[in-house]
Each structure stands twice: as C-alpha cells, then as structure tokens.
C-alpha cells in the first residue's frame, strides 16, 4: 500500500496553463507538505499544513495555491505556469507538527513546461 | 538564511569500503537531523535520524552528530553498489518546525 501518493506522476503542459497536483496520505498523519526539487536537486519547502490549516507559506508566487480538504489530502494548484516552474514537486507527511518528526515522501510529480 | 551544506560529490568508493558523507548546518537552534537517500528519479527515503550528540547505529549505517561543531555525518560500512544514490542531509529547527535540506552528495559504489 502506498503511504503517500501523488497524481499525476508526469505533467507536461504549455506556458500559461493552469494545472493541479493531488496528494493523499493513508498514514493517519496530521501534517502535510509540498516541496519543490529543482534540477540541482535542492529540495525546498513550499507549504506546510497541519490538520487542514496552513502553517508555513514560504516565499512562493501566489500563482501557487494549496488546498487541504481534510488532513489526509493536500492538493496544489498552479495558475499561469511559467518555464521556471519546471521541477519535481514532492508531497510529504509527518505524524505531528514537530521538528523531531521524520517526513515521508510521495513519488513526486515531474512537471515540464513547454 | 538557515543553510545546510553538503559536498555535492560525486563521491566514489569501492565495494566493501566505508563511505563517509558530511554535512554542516548554520542554525545553532537546529535540534533534529535526518539523512535521506534518493535514487535517481525516485523520492527521498528516510535512512536515519539523530537528535543527540554522539553516534547512532542502525545496521550498516552510523549517523554522527556534533552540535558544537554544527556537523552531521553518515557512515556506510561495507558499501554495496545498491547504496549508489544521492544522500540528502536535513536539519529541523525547533522554532520553525520545518526541514532545511542540503543539496545532496552523490555516492557511487564501484563493484
């Protein structure tokens, strides 16, 4: 059973389009995250949600809008896609919102902007 | 700006040798440290975490933490070709309760 699952796995689209990525965790965790990994492999936090509430919103363009309908789901909607948005986006979860908690990652969504 | 620094490598070791991966962090408030392994095209996978100064061993893996020097390391004993991957170091600060990742060290274990 997949613990943290993301869809789609691959997303190829044109500049200016709007797209969404979905994430679900079946671990019963309270906290979920979105990370962006660029071509240099840097994993950078974008958003963090705890029990459906936004906790962390790093310096991310407001074209990116997360939404958590319940604590098992955290989706990411991106408006007006730009070339620089090409990256791998990882969803992750941790049991509680604590600095001591390890995070479990989904398989990633590879976004390519043409 | 809280940073986590790693040598990007590539680091090559022969099969059976000890691989040593190093990481430094800038935030003295960091309390927890994590090592993730990431195979090419795959997601990061937790290998070890350490909170206290000293060594922590789990099978072939040993994590070492020195808070005074702001230094974390991961030793892999009896390295296998299947250990070839990028290893990501992450530090978690108590106040921000988020992970800051290094850029990773690419390890290649040569058969």
PDB file of C-alpha atoms in Angstrom:
ATOM      1  CA  UNK A   1       0.000   0.000   0.000  1.00  0.00           C
ATOM      2  CA  UNK A   2       1.328   3.395  -1.000  1.00  0.00           C
ATOM      3  CA  UNK A   3       1.671   5.617   2.062  1.00  0.00           C
ATOM      4  CA  UNK A   4       1.893   8.998   0.308  1.00  0.00           C
ATOM      5  CA  UNK A   5       0.548   9.034  -3.227  1.00  0.00           C
ATOM      6  CA  UNK A   6       0.646  11.818  -5.764  1.00  0.00           C
ATOM      7  CA  UNK A   7      -1.082  12.217  -9.090  1.00  0.00           C
ATOM      8  CA  UNK A   8      -0.165  12.699 -11.801  1.00  0.00           C
ATOM      9  CA  UNK A   9       3.353  11.273 -11.893  1.00  0.00           C
ATOM     10  CA  UNK A  10       4.201  13.263 -15.002  1.00  0.00           C
ATOM     11  CA  UNK A  11       2.737  16.540 -16.188  1.00  0.00           C
ATOM     12  CA  UNK A  12       3.745  18.136 -19.475  1.00  0.00           C
ATOM     13  CA  UNK A  13       1.965  21.343 -20.381  1.00  0.00           C
ATOM     14  CA  UNK A  14       2.392  24.687 -22.050  1.00  0.00           C
ATOM     15  CA  UNK A  15       3.283  28.009 -20.525  1.00  0.00           C
ATOM     16  CA  UNK A  16       0.276  29.938 -19.313  1.00  0.00           C
ATOM     17  CA  UNK A  17      -1.841  26.897 -18.497  1.00  0.00           C
ATOM     18  CA  UNK A  18      -3.332  26.084 -15.084  1.00  0.00           C
ATOM     19  CA  UNK A  19      -2.729  22.674 -13.548  1.00  0.00           C
ATOM     20  CA  UNK A  20      -3.302  20.776 -10.312  1.00  0.00           C
ATOM     21  CA  UNK A  21      -1.400  18.082  -8.454  1.00  0.00           C
ATOM     22  CA  UNK A  22      -3.136  15.878  -5.912  1.00  0.00           C
ATOM     23  CA  UNK A  23      -1.680  14.240  -2.828  1.00  0.00           C
ATOM     24  CA  UNK A  24      -3.142  11.743  -0.398  1.00  0.00           C
ATOM     25  CA  UNK A  25      -1.621  10.019   2.619  1.00  0.00           C
ATOM     26  CA  UNK A  26      -3.038   6.950   4.336  1.00  0.00           C
ATOM     27  CA  UNK A  27      -0.694   7.070   7.322  1.00  0.00           C
ATOM     28  CA  UNK A  28      -3.070   8.944   9.598  1.00  0.00           C
ATOM     29  CA  UNK A  29      -0.585  11.830   9.798  1.00  0.00           C
ATOM     30  CA  UNK A  30      -1.609  15.303  10.905  1.00  0.00           C
ATOM     31  CA  UNK A  31       0.875  17.324   8.852  1.00  0.00           C
ATOM     32  CA  UNK A  32       1.445  17.510   5.108  1.00  0.00           C
ATOM     33  CA  UNK A  33       3.937  19.418   2.989  1.00  0.00           C
ATOM     34  CA  UNK A  34       4.725  20.458  -0.543  1.00  0.00           C
ATOM     35  CA  UNK A  35       8.348  20.629  -1.678  1.00  0.00           C
ATOM     36  CA  UNK A  36       9.910  21.702  -4.962  1.00  0.00           C
ATOM     37  CA  UNK A  37      13.093  19.988  -6.186  1.00  0.00           C
ATOM     38  CA  UNK A  38      14.929  21.807  -8.939  1.00  0.00           C
ATOM     39  CA  UNK A  39      17.402  20.447 -11.449  1.00  0.00           C
ATOM     40  CA  UNK A  40      20.228  20.851  -8.924  1.00  0.00           C
ATOM     41  CA  UNK A  41      18.396  18.513  -6.539  1.00  0.00           C
ATOM     42  CA  UNK A  42      17.678  21.216  -3.966  1.00  0.00           C
ATOM     43  CA  UNK A  43      14.547  20.278  -2.013  1.00  0.00           C
ATOM     44  CA  UNK A  44      12.817  23.439  -0.857  1.00  0.00           C
ATOM     45  CA  UNK A  45       9.734  23.655   1.341  1.00  0.00           C
ATOM     46  CA  UNK A  46       6.800  25.477  -0.221  1.00  0.00           C
ATOM     47  CA  UNK A  47       3.864  24.894   2.112  1.00  0.00           C
ATOM     48  CA  UNK A  48       3.059  23.074   5.305  1.00  0.00           C
ATOM     49  CA  UNK A  49      -0.409  22.189   6.562  1.00  0.00           C
ATOM     50  CA  UNK A  50      -1.332  20.872   9.992  1.00  0.00           C
ATOM     51  CA  UNK A  51      -4.833  19.444  10.393  1.00  0.00           C
ATOM     52  CA  UNK A  52      -6.002  21.298   7.259  1.00  0.00           C
ATOM     53  CA  UNK A  53      -4.592  24.618   8.494  1.00  0.00           C
ATOM     54  CA  UNK A  54      -1.815  26.442   6.625  1.00  0.00           C
ATOM     55  CA  UNK A  55       1.250  26.678   8.861  1.00  0.00           C
ATOM     56  CA  UNK A  56       4.125  27.559   6.554  1.00  0.00           C
ATOM     57  CA  UNK A  57       3.952  29.516   3.360  1.00  0.00           C
ATOM     58  CA  UNK A  58       7.456  30.129   2.125  1.00  0.00           C
ATOM     59  CA  UNK A  59       8.264  32.745  -0.473  1.00  0.00           C
ATOM     60  CA  UNK A  60       6.274  31.193  -3.254  1.00  0.00           C
ATOM     61  CA  UNK A  61       4.497  33.123  -6.035  1.00  0.00           C
ATOM     62  CA  UNK A  62       0.794  33.479  -5.351  1.00  0.00           C
ATOM     63  CA  UNK A  63       0.190  31.563  -8.575  1.00  0.00           C
ATOM     64  CA  UNK A  64       0.662  28.528  -6.336  1.00  0.00           C
ATOM     65  CA  UNK A  65      -2.343  27.797  -4.150  1.00  0.00           C
ATOM     66  CA  UNK A  66      -2.520  24.795  -1.859  1.00  0.00           C
ATOM     67  CA  UNK A  67      -5.776  23.373  -0.611  1.00  0.00           C
ATOM     68  CA  UNK A  68      -6.407  20.796   2.094  1.00  0.00           C
ATOM     69  CA  UNK A  69      -9.980  19.457   2.097  1.00  0.00           C
ATOM     70  CA  UNK A  70      -9.114  17.144   5.005  1.00  0.00           C
ATOM     71  CA  UNK A  71      -5.948  16.169   6.823  1.00  0.00           C
ATOM     72  CA  UNK A  72      -5.326  13.210   4.504  1.00  0.00           C
ATOM     73  CA  UNK A  73      -5.270  15.342   1.361  1.00  0.00           C
ATOM     74  CA  UNK A  74      -3.204  18.291   0.227  1.00  0.00           C
ATOM     75  CA  UNK A  75      -3.565  19.488  -3.344  1.00  0.00           C
ATOM     76  CA  UNK A  76      -1.536  22.080  -5.209  1.00  0.00           C
ATOM     77  CA  UNK A  77      -2.995  24.288  -7.908  1.00  0.00           C
ATOM     78  CA  UNK A  78      -0.721  26.324 -10.140  1.00  0.00           C
ATOM     79  CA  UNK A  79      -2.006  29.178 -12.285  1.00  0.00           C
ATOM     80  CA  UNK A  80      -0.349  30.694 -15.348  1.00  0.00           C
ATOM     81  CA  UNK A  81       2.509  28.215 -15.480  1.00  0.00           C
ATOM     82  CA  UNK A  82       5.960  29.597 -16.287  1.00  0.00           C
ATOM     83  CA  UNK A  83       9.116  27.932 -17.625  1.00  0.00           C
ATOM     84  CA  UNK A  84      10.758  28.257 -14.201  1.00  0.00           C
ATOM     85  CA  UNK A  85       8.051  26.107 -12.667  1.00  0.00           C
ATOM     86  CA  UNK A  86       9.577  23.043 -14.326  1.00  0.00           C
ATOM     87  CA  UNK A  87      10.711  20.835 -11.439  1.00  0.00           C
ATOM     88  CA  UNK A  88       9.754  17.787  -9.448  1.00  0.00           C
ATOM     89  CA  UNK A  89       7.119  18.519  -6.812  1.00  0.00           C
ATOM     90  CA  UNK A  90       7.053  16.250  -3.783  1.00  0.00           C
ATOM     91  CA  UNK A  91       4.303  15.858  -1.261  1.00  0.00           C
ATOM     92  CA  UNK A  92       5.278  14.648   2.203  1.00  0.00           C
ATOM     93  CA  UNK A  93       3.640  13.969   5.538  1.00  0.00           C
ATOM     94  CA  UNK A  94       4.662  13.625   9.175  1.00  0.00           C
ATOM     95  CA  UNK A  95       2.800  12.249  12.146  1.00  0.00           C
ATOM     96  CA  UNK A  96       2.524  15.526  14.004  1.00  0.00           C
ATOM     97  CA  UNK A  97       3.709  19.065  13.510  1.00  0.00           C
ATOM     98  CA  UNK A  98       7.049  18.770  15.263  1.00  0.00           C
ATOM     99  CA  UNK A  99      10.668  19.335  14.340  1.00  0.00           C
ATOM    100  CA  UNK A 100      11.507  15.826  15.591  1.00  0.00           C
ATOM    101  CA  UNK A 101       9.200  14.023  13.234  1.00  0.00           C
ATOM    102  CA  UNK A 102      10.613  12.325  10.138  1.00  0.00           C
ATOM    103  CA  UNK A 103       8.781  13.088   6.927  1.00  0.00           C
ATOM    104  CA  UNK A 104       7.561  10.520   4.423  1.00  0.00           C
ATOM    105  CA  UNK A 105       7.620  11.493   0.769  1.00  0.00           C
ATOM    106  CA  UNK A 106       5.433  10.672  -2.184  1.00  0.00           C
ATOM    107  CA  UNK A 107       6.935   9.597  -5.508  1.00  0.00           C
ATOM    108  CA  UNK A 108       6.908  13.100  -6.927  1.00  0.00           C
ATOM    109  CA  UNK A 109       5.245  14.821  -9.864  1.00  0.00           C
ATOM    110  CA  UNK A 110       7.563  15.754 -12.706  1.00  0.00           C
ATOM    111  CA  UNK A 111       6.286  18.992 -14.185  1.00  0.00           C
ATOM    112  CA  UNK A 112       7.653  20.079 -17.556  1.00  0.00           C
ATOM    113  CA  UNK A 113       6.639  23.389 -19.085  1.00  0.00           C
ATOM    114  CA  UNK A 114       6.981  23.689 -22.850  1.00  0.00           C
TER     115      UNK A 114
ATOM    116  CA  UNK B   1      19.200  32.356   5.953  1.00  0.00           C
ATOM    117  CA  UNK B   2      19.388  28.924   7.536  1.00  0.00           C
ATOM    118  CA  UNK B   3      21.604  26.682   5.444  1.00  0.00           C
ATOM    119  CA  UNK B   4      22.643  23.086   5.247  1.00  0.00           C
ATOM    120  CA  UNK B   5      25.827  22.432   3.291  1.00  0.00           C
ATOM    121  CA  UNK B   6      26.972  19.198   1.720  1.00  0.00           C
ATOM    122  CA  UNK B   7      29.725  18.342  -0.726  1.00  0.00           C
ATOM    123  CA  UNK B   8      27.914  17.595  -3.966  1.00  0.00           C
ATOM    124  CA  UNK B   9      30.429  14.923  -4.946  1.00  0.00           C
ATOM    125  CA  UNK B  10      30.423  12.695  -6.761  1.00  0.00           C
ATOM    126  CA  UNK B  11      31.954  10.505  -4.103  1.00  0.00           C
ATOM    127  CA  UNK B  12      33.187   7.152  -5.342  1.00  0.00           C
ATOM    128  CA  UNK B  13      34.142   4.261  -3.081  1.00  0.00           C
ATOM    129  CA  UNK B  14      34.931   0.625  -3.887  1.00  0.00           C
ATOM    130  CA  UNK B  15      32.519  -2.088  -2.868  1.00  0.00           C
ATOM    131  CA  UNK B  16      33.055  -3.139   0.733  1.00  0.00           C
ATOM    132  CA  UNK B  17      34.655   0.154   1.783  1.00  0.00           C
ATOM    133  CA  UNK B  18      33.312   2.723   4.239  1.00  0.00           C
ATOM    134  CA  UNK B  19      31.564   5.703   2.659  1.00  0.00           C
ATOM    135  CA  UNK B  20      31.654   8.899   4.699  1.00  0.00           C
ATOM    136  CA  UNK B  21      29.144  11.648   3.960  1.00  0.00           C
ATOM    137  CA  UNK B  22      29.372  15.008   5.666  1.00  0.00           C
ATOM    138  CA  UNK B  23      27.015  17.874   6.366  1.00  0.00           C
ATOM    139  CA  UNK B  24      27.267  21.210   8.182  1.00  0.00           C
ATOM    140  CA  UNK B  25      24.434  23.455   9.259  1.00  0.00           C
ATOM    141  CA  UNK B  26      24.283  27.119  10.127  1.00  0.00           C
ATOM    142  CA  UNK B  27      21.329  27.318  12.530  1.00  0.00           C
ATOM    143  CA  UNK B  28      22.506  26.652  16.083  1.00  0.00           C
ATOM    144  CA  UNK B  29      18.858  26.187  17.063  1.00  0.00           C
ATOM    145  CA  UNK B  30      18.576  23.043  14.920  1.00  0.00           C
ATOM    146  CA  UNK B  31      17.551  20.123  17.071  1.00  0.00           C
ATOM    147  CA  UNK B  32      16.936  17.184  14.762  1.00  0.00           C
ATOM    148  CA  UNK B  33      18.876  15.873  11.825  1.00  0.00           C
ATOM    149  CA  UNK B  34      17.846  13.477   9.109  1.00  0.00           C
ATOM    150  CA  UNK B  35      19.566  11.550   6.366  1.00  0.00           C
ATOM    151  CA  UNK B  36      17.552  10.672   3.278  1.00  0.00           C
ATOM    152  CA  UNK B  37      18.603   8.506   0.350  1.00  0.00           C
ATOM    153  CA  UNK B  38      17.299   9.395  -3.094  1.00  0.00           C
ATOM    154  CA  UNK B  39      17.775   7.120  -6.058  1.00  0.00           C
ATOM    155  CA  UNK B  40      17.716   8.783  -9.453  1.00  0.00           C
ATOM    156  CA  UNK B  41      14.145   9.614 -10.437  1.00  0.00           C
ATOM    157  CA  UNK B  42      12.754   8.436  -7.108  1.00  0.00           C
ATOM    158  CA  UNK B  43      11.529  10.049  -3.904  1.00  0.00           C
ATOM    159  CA  UNK B  44      13.686  10.711  -0.821  1.00  0.00           C
ATOM    160  CA  UNK B  45      13.661   7.786   1.586  1.00  0.00           C
ATOM    161  CA  UNK B  46      14.476   8.220   5.270  1.00  0.00           C
ATOM    162  CA  UNK B  47      17.666   6.382   6.289  1.00  0.00           C
ATOM    163  CA  UNK B  48      18.366   7.682   9.764  1.00  0.00           C
ATOM    164  CA  UNK B  49      17.630  10.486  12.168  1.00  0.00           C
ATOM    165  CA  UNK B  50      19.632  11.729  15.127  1.00  0.00           C
ATOM    166  CA  UNK B  51      18.837  14.201  17.890  1.00  0.00           C
ATOM    167  CA  UNK B  52      21.667  13.825  20.420  1.00  0.00           C
ATOM    168  CA  UNK B  53      25.392  14.361  20.231  1.00  0.00           C
ATOM    169  CA  UNK B  54      27.354  11.218  19.504  1.00  0.00           C
ATOM    170  CA  UNK B  55      26.805   8.203  17.319  1.00  0.00           C
ATOM    171  CA  UNK B  56      23.688   6.316  16.368  1.00  0.00           C
ATOM    172  CA  UNK B  57      23.995   2.980  14.607  1.00  0.00           C
ATOM    173  CA  UNK B  58      21.439   1.121  12.514  1.00  0.00           C
ATOM    174  CA  UNK B  59      22.771  -1.869  10.620  1.00  0.00           C
ATOM    175  CA  UNK B  60      25.463  -0.731   8.201  1.00  0.00           C
ATOM    176  CA  UNK B  61      24.632   2.930   8.815  1.00  0.00           C
ATOM    177  CA  UNK B  62      26.020   5.183  11.544  1.00  0.00           C
ATOM    178  CA  UNK B  63      24.954   8.793  11.999  1.00  0.00           C
ATOM    179  CA  UNK B  64      27.220  11.111  13.954  1.00  0.00           C
ATOM    180  CA  UNK B  65      26.245  14.478  15.405  1.00  0.00           C
ATOM    181  CA  UNK B  66      28.474  17.163  16.877  1.00  0.00           C
ATOM    182  CA  UNK B  67      26.357  20.177  17.819  1.00  0.00           C
ATOM    183  CA  UNK B  68      29.334  22.225  18.998  1.00  0.00           C
ATOM    184  CA  UNK B  69      30.868  21.967  15.520  1.00  0.00           C
ATOM    185  CA  UNK B  70      27.442  22.038  13.798  1.00  0.00           C
ATOM    186  CA  UNK B  71      28.400  18.909  11.941  1.00  0.00           C
ATOM    187  CA  UNK B  72      26.489  15.771  10.991  1.00  0.00           C
ATOM    188  CA  UNK B  73      27.859  12.764   9.178  1.00  0.00           C
ATOM    189  CA  UNK B  74      26.669   9.445   7.821  1.00  0.00           C
ATOM    190  CA  UNK B  75      28.949   6.430   7.601  1.00  0.00           C
ATOM    191  CA  UNK B  76      28.004   3.482   5.433  1.00  0.00           C
ATOM    192  CA  UNK B  77      30.004   0.365   6.218  1.00  0.00           C
ATOM    193  CA  UNK B  78      30.538  -2.468   3.738  1.00  0.00           C
ATOM    194  CA  UNK B  79      29.251  -0.265   0.913  1.00  0.00           C
ATOM    195  CA  UNK B  80      27.285  -2.035  -1.786  1.00  0.00           C
ATOM    196  CA  UNK B  81      26.556  -0.973  -5.384  1.00  0.00           C
ATOM    197  CA  UNK B  82      22.905  -0.692  -4.311  1.00  0.00           C
ATOM    198  CA  UNK B  83      23.954   2.145  -1.978  1.00  0.00           C
ATOM    199  CA  UNK B  84      24.743   4.280  -5.029  1.00  0.00           C
ATOM    200  CA  UNK B  85      22.365   7.222  -4.732  1.00  0.00           C
ATOM    201  CA  UNK B  86      22.189  10.854  -3.667  1.00  0.00           C
ATOM    202  CA  UNK B  87      22.202  11.328   0.096  1.00  0.00           C
ATOM    203  CA  UNK B  88      20.341  14.346   1.447  1.00  0.00           C
ATOM    204  CA  UNK B  89      21.057  15.835   4.840  1.00  0.00           C
ATOM    205  CA  UNK B  90      18.258  17.793   6.520  1.00  0.00           C
ATOM    206  CA  UNK B  91      18.151  19.882   9.670  1.00  0.00           C
ATOM    207  CA  UNK B  92      14.977  20.743  11.503  1.00  0.00           C
ATOM    208  CA  UNK B  93      14.767  23.808  13.697  1.00  0.00           C
ATOM    209  CA  UNK B  94      12.611  23.778  16.772  1.00  0.00           C
ATOM    210  CA  UNK B  95      11.091  27.184  16.205  1.00  0.00           C
ATOM    211  CA  UNK B  96      10.224  26.854  12.529  1.00  0.00           C
ATOM    212  CA  UNK B  97       9.435  23.147  12.748  1.00  0.00           C
ATOM    213  CA  UNK B  98      10.412  22.626   9.166  1.00  0.00           C
ATOM    214  CA  UNK B  99      13.203  20.812   7.379  1.00  0.00           C
ATOM    215  CA  UNK B 100      16.018  22.563   5.564  1.00  0.00           C
ATOM    216  CA  UNK B 101      17.716  20.256   3.092  1.00  0.00           C
ATOM    217  CA  UNK B 102      21.218  20.269   1.736  1.00  0.00           C
ATOM    218  CA  UNK B 103      21.761  19.840  -1.983  1.00  0.00           C
ATOM    219  CA  UNK B 104      22.847  16.237  -1.511  1.00  0.00           C
ATOM    220  CA  UNK B 105      26.002  14.178  -2.063  1.00  0.00           C
ATOM    221  CA  UNK B 106      26.033  11.767  -4.974  1.00  0.00           C
ATOM    222  CA  UNK B 107      27.598   8.464  -3.919  1.00  0.00           C
ATOM    223  CA  UNK B 108      28.783   5.816  -6.356  1.00  0.00           C
ATOM    224  CA  UNK B 109      29.887   2.418  -5.051  1.00  0.00           C
ATOM    225  CA  UNK B 110      32.079   0.708  -7.614  1.00  0.00           C
ATOM    226  CA  UNK B 111      31.803  -3.096  -7.931  1.00  0.00           C
TER     227      UNK B 111
END
